[in-house]
GROMACS .gro file of C-alpha atoms in nm:
model
   60
    1MET     CA    1   0.000   0.000   0.000
    2THR     CA    2   0.136   0.336  -0.097
    3ARG     CA    3   0.141   0.638   0.128
    4SER     CA    4  -0.133   0.820  -0.067
    5ASN     CA    5  -0.366   0.520  -0.033
    6ALA     CA    6  -0.300   0.500   0.340
    7VAL     CA    7  -0.379   0.868   0.387
    8TRP     CA    8  -0.720   0.858   0.222
    9LEU     CA    9  -0.805   0.535   0.405
   10VAL     CA   10  -0.727   0.703   0.738
   11PHE     CA   11  -0.949   0.997   0.638
   12LEU     CA   12  -1.224   0.754   0.542
   13MET     CA   13  -1.209   0.580   0.879
   14LEU     CA   14  -1.199   0.912   1.064
   15GLY     CA   15  -1.502   1.034   0.870
   16LEU     CA   16  -1.693   0.717   0.952
   17VAL     CA   17  -1.612   0.759   1.322
   18PHE     CA   18  -1.735   1.119   1.314
   19ALA     CA   19  -2.053   1.007   1.137
   20ALA     CA   20  -2.114   0.739   1.400
   21VAL     CA   21  -2.061   0.989   1.681
   22SER     CA   22  -2.306   1.230   1.521
   23VAL     CA   23  -2.567   0.953   1.495
   24VAL     CA   24  -2.520   0.874   1.863
   25LEU     CA   25  -2.551   1.241   1.953
   26PHE     CA   26  -2.867   1.275   1.744
   27THR     CA   27  -3.026   0.975   1.916
   28THR     CA   28  -2.963   1.115   2.265
   29GLY     CA   29  -3.144   1.434   2.168
   30SER     CA   30  -2.988   1.657   2.431
   31LEU     CA   31  -2.674   1.747   2.234
   32ALA     CA   32  -2.825   1.835   1.897
   33THR     CA   33  -2.589   2.129   1.838
   34PHE     CA   34  -2.283   1.909   1.877
   35ALA     CA   35  -2.447   1.647   1.659
   36TRP     CA   36  -2.482   1.896   1.373
   37ILE     CA   37  -2.122   2.010   1.418
   38THR     CA   38  -1.989   1.654   1.409
   39LEU     CA   39  -2.210   1.573   1.109
   40VAL     CA   40  -2.067   1.868   0.914
   41CYS     CA   41  -1.714   1.762   1.014
   42ALA     CA   42  -1.789   1.405   0.901
   43ILE     CA   43  -1.912   1.527   0.563
   44VAL     CA   44  -1.603   1.744   0.513
   45ILE     CA   45  -1.372   1.457   0.610
   46LEU     CA   46  -1.552   1.207   0.385
   47VAL     CA   47  -1.542   1.446   0.090
   48SER     CA   48  -1.171   1.493   0.154
   49ALA     CA   49  -1.125   1.116   0.152
   50ALA     CA   50  -1.318   1.087  -0.175
   51VAL     CA   51  -1.104   1.356  -0.336
   52GLY     CA   52  -0.788   1.186  -0.210
   53TYR     CA   53  -0.905   0.853  -0.348
   54ARG     CA   54  -0.982   1.010  -0.684
   55ARG     CA   55  -0.646   1.186  -0.700
   56SER     CA   56  -0.460   0.868  -0.608
   57ARG     CA   57  -0.642   0.679  -0.886
   58LEU     CA   58  -0.552   0.948  -1.140
   59ARG     CA   59  -0.179   0.922  -1.065
   60ARG     CA   60  -0.162   0.559  -1.177
   0.00000   0.00000   0.00000
């Protein structure tokens, strides 16, 4: 595995963790503001992972 593949995989896993945390925060109901913040962060991280994946595929 090359370094560029490892980087976007780490971003993908981090985005999935943020998405899971936001789901947990939404289900508790009391921390809705933090849930929205973590959801936005998860979306940004997942988009970054998708862009990194696409760029690593274009280099081959």
